[in-house]
Tab-separated table of C-alpha atoms and ligand atoms in Angstrom:
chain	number	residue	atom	x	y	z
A	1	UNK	CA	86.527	120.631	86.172
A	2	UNK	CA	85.291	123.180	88.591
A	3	UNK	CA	81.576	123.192	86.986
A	4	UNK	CA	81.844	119.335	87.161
A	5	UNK	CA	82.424	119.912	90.670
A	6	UNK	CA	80.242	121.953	91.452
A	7	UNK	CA	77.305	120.084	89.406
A	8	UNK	CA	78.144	116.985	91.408
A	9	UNK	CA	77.661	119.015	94.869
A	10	UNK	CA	74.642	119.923	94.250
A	11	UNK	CA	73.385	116.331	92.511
A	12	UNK	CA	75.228	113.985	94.888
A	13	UNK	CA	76.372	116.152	97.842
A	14	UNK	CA	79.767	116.063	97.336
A	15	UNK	CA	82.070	117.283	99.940
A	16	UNK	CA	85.760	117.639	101.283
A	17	UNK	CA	86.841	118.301	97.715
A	18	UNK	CA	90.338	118.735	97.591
A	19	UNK	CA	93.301	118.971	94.986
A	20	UNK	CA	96.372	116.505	96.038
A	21	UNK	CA	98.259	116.686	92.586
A	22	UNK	CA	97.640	119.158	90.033
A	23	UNK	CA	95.647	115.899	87.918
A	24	UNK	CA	94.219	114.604	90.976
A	25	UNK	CA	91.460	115.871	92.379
A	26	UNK	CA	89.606	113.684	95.499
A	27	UNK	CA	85.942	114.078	96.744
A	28	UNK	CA	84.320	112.310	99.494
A	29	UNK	CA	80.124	111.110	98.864
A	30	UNK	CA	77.876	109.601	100.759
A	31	UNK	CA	77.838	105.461	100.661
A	32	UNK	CA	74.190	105.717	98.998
A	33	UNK	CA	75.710	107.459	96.299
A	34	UNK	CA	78.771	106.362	95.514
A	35	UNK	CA	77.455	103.842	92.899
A	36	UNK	CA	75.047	106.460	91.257
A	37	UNK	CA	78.126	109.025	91.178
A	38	UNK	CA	80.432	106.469	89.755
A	39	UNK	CA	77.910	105.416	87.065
A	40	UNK	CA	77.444	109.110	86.689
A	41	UNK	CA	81.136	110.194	86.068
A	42	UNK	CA	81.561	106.789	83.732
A	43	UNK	CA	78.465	107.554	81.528
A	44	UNK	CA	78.830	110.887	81.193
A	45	UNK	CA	81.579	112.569	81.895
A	46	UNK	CA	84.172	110.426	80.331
A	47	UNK	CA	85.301	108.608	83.686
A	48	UNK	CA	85.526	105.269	81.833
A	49	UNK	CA	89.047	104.281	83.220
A	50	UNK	CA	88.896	102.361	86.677
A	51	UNK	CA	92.263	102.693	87.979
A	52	UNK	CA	91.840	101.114	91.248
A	53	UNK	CA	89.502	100.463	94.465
A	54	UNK	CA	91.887	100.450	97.540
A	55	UNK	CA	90.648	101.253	101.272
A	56	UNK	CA	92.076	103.285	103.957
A	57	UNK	CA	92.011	101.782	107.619
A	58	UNK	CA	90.911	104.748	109.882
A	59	UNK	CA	90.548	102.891	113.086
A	60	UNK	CA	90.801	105.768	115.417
A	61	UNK	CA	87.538	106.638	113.635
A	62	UNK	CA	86.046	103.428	113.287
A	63	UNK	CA	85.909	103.465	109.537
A	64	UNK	CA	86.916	102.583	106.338
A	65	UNK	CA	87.841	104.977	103.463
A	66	UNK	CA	86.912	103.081	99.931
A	67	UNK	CA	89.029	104.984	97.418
A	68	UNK	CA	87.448	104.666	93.833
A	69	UNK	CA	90.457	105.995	91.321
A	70	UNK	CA	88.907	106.693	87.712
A	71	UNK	CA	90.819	108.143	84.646
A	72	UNK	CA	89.365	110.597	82.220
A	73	UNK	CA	91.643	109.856	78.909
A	74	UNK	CA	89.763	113.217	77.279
A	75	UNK	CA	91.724	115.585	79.759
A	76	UNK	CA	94.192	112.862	81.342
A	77	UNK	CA	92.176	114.065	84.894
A	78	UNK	CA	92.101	111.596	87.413
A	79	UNK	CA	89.475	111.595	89.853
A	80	UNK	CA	89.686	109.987	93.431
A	81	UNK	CA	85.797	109.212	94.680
A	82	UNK	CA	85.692	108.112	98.409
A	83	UNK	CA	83.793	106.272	100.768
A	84	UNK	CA	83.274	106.360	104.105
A	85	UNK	CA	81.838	103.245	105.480
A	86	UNK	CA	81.405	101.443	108.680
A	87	UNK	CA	84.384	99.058	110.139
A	88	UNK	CA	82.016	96.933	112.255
A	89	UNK	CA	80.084	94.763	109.430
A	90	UNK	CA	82.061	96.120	106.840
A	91	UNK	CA	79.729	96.341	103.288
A	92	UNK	CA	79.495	98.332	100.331
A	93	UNK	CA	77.707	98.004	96.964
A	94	UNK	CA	79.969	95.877	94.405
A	95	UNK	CA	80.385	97.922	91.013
A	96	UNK	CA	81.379	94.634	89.079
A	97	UNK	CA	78.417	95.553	86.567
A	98	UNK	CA	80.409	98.951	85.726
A	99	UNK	CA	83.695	97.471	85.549
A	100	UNK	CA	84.268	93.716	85.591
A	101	UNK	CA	87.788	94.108	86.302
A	102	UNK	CA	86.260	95.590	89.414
A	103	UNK	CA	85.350	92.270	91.171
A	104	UNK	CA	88.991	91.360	91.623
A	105	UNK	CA	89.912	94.222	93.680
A	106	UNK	CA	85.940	93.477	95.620
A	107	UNK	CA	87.821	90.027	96.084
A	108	UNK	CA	90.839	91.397	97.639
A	109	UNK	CA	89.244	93.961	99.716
A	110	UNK	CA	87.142	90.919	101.140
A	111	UNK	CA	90.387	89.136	101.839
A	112	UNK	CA	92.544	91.672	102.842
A	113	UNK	CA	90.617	94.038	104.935
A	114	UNK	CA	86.992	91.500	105.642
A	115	UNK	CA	84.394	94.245	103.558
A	116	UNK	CA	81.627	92.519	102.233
A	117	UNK	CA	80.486	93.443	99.015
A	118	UNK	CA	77.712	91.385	97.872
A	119	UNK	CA	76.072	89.922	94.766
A	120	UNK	CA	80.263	90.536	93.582
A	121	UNK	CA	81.300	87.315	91.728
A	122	UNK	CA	83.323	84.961	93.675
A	123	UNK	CA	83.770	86.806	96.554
A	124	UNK	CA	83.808	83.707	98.982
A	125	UNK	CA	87.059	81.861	96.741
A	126	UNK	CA	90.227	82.151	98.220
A	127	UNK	CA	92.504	84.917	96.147
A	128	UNK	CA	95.926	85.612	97.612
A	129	UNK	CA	95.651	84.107	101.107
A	130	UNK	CA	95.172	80.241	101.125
A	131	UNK	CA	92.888	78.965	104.042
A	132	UNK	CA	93.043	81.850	106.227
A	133	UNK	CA	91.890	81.365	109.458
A	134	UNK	CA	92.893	84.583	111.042
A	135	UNK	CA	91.434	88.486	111.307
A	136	UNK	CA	91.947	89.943	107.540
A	137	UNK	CA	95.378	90.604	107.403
A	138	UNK	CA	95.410	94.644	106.473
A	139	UNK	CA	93.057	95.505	108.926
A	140	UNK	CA	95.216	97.296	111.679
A	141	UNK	CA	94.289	95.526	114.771
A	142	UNK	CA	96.471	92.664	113.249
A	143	UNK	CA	99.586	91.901	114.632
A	144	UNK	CA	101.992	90.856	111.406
A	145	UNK	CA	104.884	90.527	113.957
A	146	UNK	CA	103.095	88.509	116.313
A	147	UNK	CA	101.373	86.368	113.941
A	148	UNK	CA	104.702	85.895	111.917
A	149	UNK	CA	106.560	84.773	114.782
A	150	UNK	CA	104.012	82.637	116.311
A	151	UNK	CA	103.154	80.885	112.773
A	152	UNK	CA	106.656	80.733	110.722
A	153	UNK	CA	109.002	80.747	114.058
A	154	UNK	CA	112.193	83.027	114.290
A	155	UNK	CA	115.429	81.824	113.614
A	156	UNK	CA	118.140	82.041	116.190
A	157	UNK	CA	120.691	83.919	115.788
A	158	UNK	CA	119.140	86.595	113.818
A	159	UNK	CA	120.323	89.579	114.468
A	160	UNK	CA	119.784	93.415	113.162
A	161	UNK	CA	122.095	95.717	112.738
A	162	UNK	CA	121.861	100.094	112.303
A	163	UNK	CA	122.955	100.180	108.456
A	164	UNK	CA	125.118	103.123	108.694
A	165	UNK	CA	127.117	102.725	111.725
A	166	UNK	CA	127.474	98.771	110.072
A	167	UNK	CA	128.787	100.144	107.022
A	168	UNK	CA	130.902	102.784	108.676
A	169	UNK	CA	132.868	99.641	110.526
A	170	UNK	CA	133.010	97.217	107.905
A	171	UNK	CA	133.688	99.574	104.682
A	172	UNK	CA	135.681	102.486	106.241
A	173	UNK	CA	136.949	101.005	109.298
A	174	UNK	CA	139.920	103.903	108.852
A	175	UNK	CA	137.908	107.015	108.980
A	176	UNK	CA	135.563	107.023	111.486
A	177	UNK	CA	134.300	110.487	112.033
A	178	UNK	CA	130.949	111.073	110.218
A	179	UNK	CA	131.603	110.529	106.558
B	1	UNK	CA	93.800	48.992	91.867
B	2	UNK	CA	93.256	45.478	93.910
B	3	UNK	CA	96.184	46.412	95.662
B	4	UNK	CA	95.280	47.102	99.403
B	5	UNK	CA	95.640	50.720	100.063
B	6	UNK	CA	95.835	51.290	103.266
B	7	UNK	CA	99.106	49.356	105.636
B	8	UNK	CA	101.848	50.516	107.357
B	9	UNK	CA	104.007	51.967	104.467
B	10	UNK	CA	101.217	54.113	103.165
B	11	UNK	CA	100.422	57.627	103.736
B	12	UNK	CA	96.720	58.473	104.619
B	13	UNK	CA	96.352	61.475	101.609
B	14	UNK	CA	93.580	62.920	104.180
B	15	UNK	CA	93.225	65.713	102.558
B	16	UNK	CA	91.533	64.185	99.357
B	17	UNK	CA	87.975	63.051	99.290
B	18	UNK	CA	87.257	59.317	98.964
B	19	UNK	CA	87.258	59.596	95.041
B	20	UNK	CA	90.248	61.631	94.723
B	21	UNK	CA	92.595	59.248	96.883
B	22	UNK	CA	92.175	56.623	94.303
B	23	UNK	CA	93.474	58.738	91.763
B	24	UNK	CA	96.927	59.517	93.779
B	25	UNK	CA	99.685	56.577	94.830
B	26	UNK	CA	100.121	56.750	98.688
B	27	UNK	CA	102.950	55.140	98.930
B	28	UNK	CA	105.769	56.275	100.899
B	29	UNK	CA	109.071	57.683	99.446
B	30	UNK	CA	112.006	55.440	100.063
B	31	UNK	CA	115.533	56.606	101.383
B	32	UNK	CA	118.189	56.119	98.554
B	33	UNK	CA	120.505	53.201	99.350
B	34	UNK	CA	123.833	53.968	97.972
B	35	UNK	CA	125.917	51.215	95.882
B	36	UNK	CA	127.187	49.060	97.700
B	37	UNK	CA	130.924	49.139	96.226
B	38	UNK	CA	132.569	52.430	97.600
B	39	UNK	CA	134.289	53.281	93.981
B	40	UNK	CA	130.902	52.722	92.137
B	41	UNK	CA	129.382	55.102	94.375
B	42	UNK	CA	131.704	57.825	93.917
B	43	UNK	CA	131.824	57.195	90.194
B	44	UNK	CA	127.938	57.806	90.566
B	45	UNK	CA	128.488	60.578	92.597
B	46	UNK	CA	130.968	61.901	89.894
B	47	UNK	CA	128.269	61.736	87.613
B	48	UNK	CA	125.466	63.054	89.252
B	49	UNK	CA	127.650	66.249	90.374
B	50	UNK	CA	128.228	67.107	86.692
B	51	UNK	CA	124.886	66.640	85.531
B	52	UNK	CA	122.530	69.518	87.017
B	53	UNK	CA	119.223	70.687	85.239
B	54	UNK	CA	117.987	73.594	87.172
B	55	UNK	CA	114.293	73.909	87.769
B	56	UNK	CA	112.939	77.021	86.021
B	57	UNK	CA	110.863	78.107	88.691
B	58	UNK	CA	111.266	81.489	90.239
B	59	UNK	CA	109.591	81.979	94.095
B	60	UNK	CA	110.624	85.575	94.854
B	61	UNK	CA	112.859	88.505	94.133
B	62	UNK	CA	116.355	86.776	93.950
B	63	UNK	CA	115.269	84.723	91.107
B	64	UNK	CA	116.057	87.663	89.103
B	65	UNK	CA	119.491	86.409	89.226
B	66	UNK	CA	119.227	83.352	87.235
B	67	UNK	CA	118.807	85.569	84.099
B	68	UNK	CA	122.282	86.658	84.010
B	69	UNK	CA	123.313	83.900	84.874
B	70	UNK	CA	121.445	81.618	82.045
B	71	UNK	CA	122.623	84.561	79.717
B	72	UNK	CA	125.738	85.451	78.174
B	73	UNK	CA	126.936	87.521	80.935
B	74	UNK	CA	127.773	84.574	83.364
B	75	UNK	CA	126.823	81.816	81.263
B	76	UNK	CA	126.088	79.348	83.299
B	77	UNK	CA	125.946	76.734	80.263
B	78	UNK	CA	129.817	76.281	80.371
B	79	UNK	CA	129.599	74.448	83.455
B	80	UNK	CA	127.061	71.910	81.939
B	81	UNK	CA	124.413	73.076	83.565
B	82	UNK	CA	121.043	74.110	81.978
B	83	UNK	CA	117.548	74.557	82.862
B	84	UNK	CA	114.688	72.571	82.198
B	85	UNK	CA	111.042	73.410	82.152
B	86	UNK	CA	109.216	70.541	84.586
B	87	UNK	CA	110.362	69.361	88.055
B	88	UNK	CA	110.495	66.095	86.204
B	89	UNK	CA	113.424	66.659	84.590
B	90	UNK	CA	115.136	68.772	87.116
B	91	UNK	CA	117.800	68.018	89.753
B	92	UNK	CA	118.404	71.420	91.408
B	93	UNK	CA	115.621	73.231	92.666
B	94	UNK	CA	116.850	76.920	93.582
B	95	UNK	CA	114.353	78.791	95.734
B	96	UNK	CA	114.602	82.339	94.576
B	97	UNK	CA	113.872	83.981	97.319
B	98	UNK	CA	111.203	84.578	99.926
B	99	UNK	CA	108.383	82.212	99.901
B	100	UNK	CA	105.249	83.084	100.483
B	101	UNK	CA	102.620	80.545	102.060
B	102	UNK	CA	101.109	80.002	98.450
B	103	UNK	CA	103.800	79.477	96.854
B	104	UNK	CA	105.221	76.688	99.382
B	105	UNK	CA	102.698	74.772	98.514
B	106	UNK	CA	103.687	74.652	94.873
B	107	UNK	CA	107.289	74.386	95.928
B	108	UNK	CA	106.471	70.867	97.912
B	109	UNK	CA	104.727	69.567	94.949
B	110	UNK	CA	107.107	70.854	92.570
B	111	UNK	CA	109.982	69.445	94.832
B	112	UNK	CA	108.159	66.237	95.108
B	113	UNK	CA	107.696	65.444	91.810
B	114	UNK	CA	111.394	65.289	91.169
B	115	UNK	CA	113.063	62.458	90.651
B	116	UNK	CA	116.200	61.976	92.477
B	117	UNK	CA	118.624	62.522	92.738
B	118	UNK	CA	117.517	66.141	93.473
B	119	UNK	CA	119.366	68.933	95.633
B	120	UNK	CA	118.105	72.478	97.125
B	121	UNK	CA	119.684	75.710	96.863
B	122	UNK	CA	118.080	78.226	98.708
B	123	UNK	CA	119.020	82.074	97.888
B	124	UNK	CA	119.234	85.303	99.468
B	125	UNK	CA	118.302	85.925	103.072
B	126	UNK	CA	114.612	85.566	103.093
B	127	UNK	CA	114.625	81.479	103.169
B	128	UNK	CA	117.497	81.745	105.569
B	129	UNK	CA	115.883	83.853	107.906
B	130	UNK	CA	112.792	85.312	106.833
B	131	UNK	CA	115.047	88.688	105.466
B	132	UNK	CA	113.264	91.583	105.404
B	133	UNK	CA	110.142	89.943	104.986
B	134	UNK	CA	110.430	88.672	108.496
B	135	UNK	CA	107.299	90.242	109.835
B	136	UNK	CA	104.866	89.177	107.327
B	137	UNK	CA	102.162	87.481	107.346
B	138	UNK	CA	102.568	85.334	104.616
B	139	UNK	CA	106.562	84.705	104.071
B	140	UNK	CA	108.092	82.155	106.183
B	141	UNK	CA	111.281	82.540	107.669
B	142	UNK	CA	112.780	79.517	107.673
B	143	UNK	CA	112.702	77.271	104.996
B	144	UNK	CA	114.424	74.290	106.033
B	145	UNK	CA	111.572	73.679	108.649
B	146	UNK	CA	109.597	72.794	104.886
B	147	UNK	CA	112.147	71.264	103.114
B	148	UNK	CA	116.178	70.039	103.099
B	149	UNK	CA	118.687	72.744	101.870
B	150	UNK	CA	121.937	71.515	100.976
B	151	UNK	CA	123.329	74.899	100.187
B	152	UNK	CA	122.381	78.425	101.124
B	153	UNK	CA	123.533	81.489	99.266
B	154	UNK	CA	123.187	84.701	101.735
B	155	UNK	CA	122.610	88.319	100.033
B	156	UNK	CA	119.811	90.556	99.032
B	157	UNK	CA	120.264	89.955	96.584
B	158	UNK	CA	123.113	87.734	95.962
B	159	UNK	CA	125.024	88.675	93.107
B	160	UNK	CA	125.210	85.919	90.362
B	161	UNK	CA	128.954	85.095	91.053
B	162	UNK	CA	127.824	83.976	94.484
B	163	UNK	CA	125.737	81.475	93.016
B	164	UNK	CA	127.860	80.671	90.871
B	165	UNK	CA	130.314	79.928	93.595
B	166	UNK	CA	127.278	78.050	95.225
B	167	UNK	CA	127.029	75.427	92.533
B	168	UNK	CA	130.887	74.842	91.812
B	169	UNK	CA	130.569	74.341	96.037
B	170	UNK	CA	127.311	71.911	95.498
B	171	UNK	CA	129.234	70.123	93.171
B	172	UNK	CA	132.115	69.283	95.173
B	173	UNK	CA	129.818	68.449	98.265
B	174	UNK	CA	128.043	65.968	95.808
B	175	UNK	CA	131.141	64.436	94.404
B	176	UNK	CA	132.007	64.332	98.139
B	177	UNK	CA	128.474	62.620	98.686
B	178	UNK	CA	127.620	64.635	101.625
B	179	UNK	CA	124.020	66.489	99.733
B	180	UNK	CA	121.901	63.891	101.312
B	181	UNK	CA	118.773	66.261	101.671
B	182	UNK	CA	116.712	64.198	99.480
B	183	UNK	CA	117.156	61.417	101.994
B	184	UNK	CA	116.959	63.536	105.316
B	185	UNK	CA	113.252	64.743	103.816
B	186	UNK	CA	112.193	61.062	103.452
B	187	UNK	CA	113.590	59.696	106.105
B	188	UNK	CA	112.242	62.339	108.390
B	189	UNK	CA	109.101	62.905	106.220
B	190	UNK	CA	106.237	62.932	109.246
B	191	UNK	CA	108.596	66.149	110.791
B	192	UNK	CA	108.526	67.855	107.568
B	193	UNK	CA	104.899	66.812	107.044
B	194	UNK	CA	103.716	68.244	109.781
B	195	UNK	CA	105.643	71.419	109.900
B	196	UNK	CA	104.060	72.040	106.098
B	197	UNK	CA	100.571	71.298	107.338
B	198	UNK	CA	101.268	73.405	109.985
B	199	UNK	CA	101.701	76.481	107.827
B	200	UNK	CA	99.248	75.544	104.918
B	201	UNK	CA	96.237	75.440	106.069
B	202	UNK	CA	94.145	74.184	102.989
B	203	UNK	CA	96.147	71.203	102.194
B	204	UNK	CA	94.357	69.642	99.383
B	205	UNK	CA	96.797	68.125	97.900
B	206	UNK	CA	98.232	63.904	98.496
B	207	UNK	CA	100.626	63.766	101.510
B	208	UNK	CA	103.295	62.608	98.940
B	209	UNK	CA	102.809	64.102	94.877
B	210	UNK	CA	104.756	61.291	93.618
C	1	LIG	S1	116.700	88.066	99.969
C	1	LIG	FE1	116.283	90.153	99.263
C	1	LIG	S2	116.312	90.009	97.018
C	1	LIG	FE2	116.058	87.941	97.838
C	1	LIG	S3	113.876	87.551	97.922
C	1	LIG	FE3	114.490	88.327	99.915
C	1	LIG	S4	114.143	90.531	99.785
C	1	LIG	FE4	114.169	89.747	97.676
C-alpha cells in the first residue's frame, strides 16, 4: 500500500493521505486528476469495485468534497479518492465510462446537492425528487424545517416530549429518583 | 368518442397534452347514494364490513407489519380478510407509513382506481403527524389533507395487534355506516385536488384515474 502511495504522490500529487480504518485509507487529488487517478487505480491496481460517489457540504469553505469509494477484492483495501471542487457552479467530470453504475449516483448528486456533471447520461430526468422547484435539497443553506412546514403544514396539537423523563412518568410513575 | 368532453361535470385533466386527454375519461366521481330502505342498507353494510381485500401496497416503514400479520403469527386470514395484488380488487388501502411526495402520487392513483366501496387506514405516526419525519423535505405530515382516513392506528411502529384492533374497529364503524371517506373525497374533490397539486408539483397524471 505504502509504495502505491507513494507512486501516486509523485504521478498525481496526492496529498492529505490519511488512514481512518485500518482498510480504509483516504487521499485527496486535484479535480484535473481525479479521473486519470481513478482510471489509474481501476486499470492497474485492482481498484475495479466502485463502492460509492457521495459529497461532503463544506460551506464554511465554499466547497464540495466528492468522495470516490473503490474496493480492491485482491487485498479487501478500500480506498477513499477525494475531490475538492467549487460550490458556486458546481461541476466535475462524470466517470460513467469507468463504471456505468456510476451515472446513477452523477444523477443523484445533480439532484441532491445541484453538481453538474456533464456528458453523464440522463442527468436532466427527475430521480428521487419529482418536479423540484426548490435549492437542491442536501445542500446546507436549505432549510428542511422551514420548507417542511411551509409546504406539508404542521398539525396542531403536535407536541414533543424529552423521552426519558416521559418514560420515567408513564412506566415508573413509583420510583422517581434517577433509575 | 362523439361524446362532448368538456361541460360542467367534467374535470379539465390539464395536466395531459391534447392527445393524452382523449385517452383518459374526465368524468367526475359520483357520491354513493345509499339504499333507500334503511334495513337493505345495513344488510349492505353487513356485507361490505365482512368483506375486506387489503391492498398490497407498502408506502413506508410500518408496512413491515402486515407480514406478521398476513402470516401465521397473527393470521389475519381468520377474520376473512386477505390481500389482493391491484387496487382494483381492493377495498382497504392501509398506508404503511410515512409518505413521501413520490409516493403520494402513486397512492392517489392507486386509491383512485378502486372501486368502492373502499376505506383508508392510515398507520403509525408519520401520516398522522408527519412522525419523526416531520422536518423533511419530502414526507408530508398530514395525510388527510391528500386523502380521507377513516381510521388511524398511532405507534412507531404499531404493533400488529393494534391493527388488528384497527380493523375489528373499521368493521364495526362500517356495519355502523359511519366510514364515509370515499364520499367525503368526492364530494369535496376540488379541496383535495388542490391540496395534492399543491404538494406534487409534476402532476402528469388525469385529475381523476378512474
Ligand atoms: S411511524 Fe415510525 S415505523 Fe411508521 S413509517 Fe413512521 S417512522 Fe416508520
Amino acid at each position: 500500500m505504502n509504495t502505491l502511495l507513494d507512486r501516486l504522490a509523485t504521478d498525481f500529487g496526492i496529498y492529505d493521505i490519511s488512514d481512518r480504518k485500518p482498510a480504509i485509507t483516504t487521499l485527496k487529488v486535484e479535480k484535473q486528476q481525479a479521473e486519470r487517478l481513478i482510471r489509474e487505480l481501476r486499470d492497474r491496481e485492482g481498484y475495479t469495485h466502485l463502492n460509492f460517489i457521495t459529497c461532503i457540504d463544506y460551506i464554511e469553505q465554499g466547497i464540495f468534497t466528492l468522495v470516490y469509494m473503490l474496493h480492491n477484492y485482491g487485498d479487501k483495501s478500500t480506498l477513499g479518492v477525494e475531490v475538492d471542487i467549487d460550490r458556486e457552479n458546481a461541476e466535475m467530470t462524470s466517470i460513467h465510462t469507468l463504471w456505468a453504475q456510476a451515472w446513477t449516483y452523477q444523477r443523484e448528486l445533480r439532484e441532491m446537492f445541484g453538481i453538474n456533471f456533464p456528458g453523464s447520461p440522463r442527468q436532466e430526468e427527475d430521480f428521487c425528487l419529482e418536479g423540484w422547484d426548490d435549492i437542491p435539497p442536501m445542500r446546507r443553506e436549505f432549510n428542511t424545517k422551514t420548507y417542511s412546514t411551509e409546504t406539508f403544514g404542521h398539525r396542531e396539537g403536535r407536541v414533543s416530549e424529552d423521552p426519558r423523563e416521559h418514560m420515567k412518568a408513564q412506566l415508573y410513575p413509583t420510583r422517581g429518583g434517577d433509575n | 368518442m362523439s361524446k362532448d368532453r368538456s361541460s360542467k361535470n367534467t374535470m379539465e385533466n390539464s395536466g395531459l397534452s391534447a392527445d393524452e386527454q382523449l385517452l383518459f375519461c374526465n368524468a367526475r366521481p359520483e357520491p354513493y347514494k345509499p339504499y333507500s330502505i334503511k334495513a337493505v342498507e345495513d344488510f349492505a353494510n353487513w356485507a361490505r364490513a365482512n368483506s375486506l381485500w387489503i391492498l398490497a401496497f407498502g408506502t413506508g416503514c410500518c408496512s413491515i407489519e402486515l407480514r406478521p400479520l398476513m402470516t401465521a403469527r397473527f393470521d389475519i386470514s381468520r377474520f376473512g380478510i386477505a390481500g389482493r395484488p391491484t387496487p382494483r380488487q381492493s377495498s382497504v388501502f392501509i398506508i404503511g407509513g410515512y409518505v413521501s411526495v413520490k409516493t403520494l402520487k402513486r397512492i392517489i392513483r392507486s386509491y383512485e382506481q378502486m372501486q368502492g366501496p373502499k376505506f383508508i387506514i392510515a398507520l403509525g405516526s408519520c401520516p398522522a403527524n408527519g412522525g419523526m419525519y416531520f422536518d423533511s423535505y419530502n414526507t408530508i405530515n398530514q395525510f388527510d389533507l391528500y386523502l380521507p382516513v377513516d381510521m388511524y392506528v398511532t405507534g412507531c411502529m404499531p404493533r400488529p395487534e393494534a391493527l388488528l384492533a384497527a380493523i375489528m374497529e373499521l368493521k364495526e364503524d362500517i356495519k355502523a355506516g359511519n366510514c364515509d371517506g370515499a364520499n367525503r373525497y368526492v364530494e369535496n374533490l376540488d379541496w383535495y385536488k388542490a391540496n395534492q397539486k399543491k404538494v406534487i408539483k409534476n402532476w402528469d397524471m388525469p385529475d381523476y384515474n378512474w
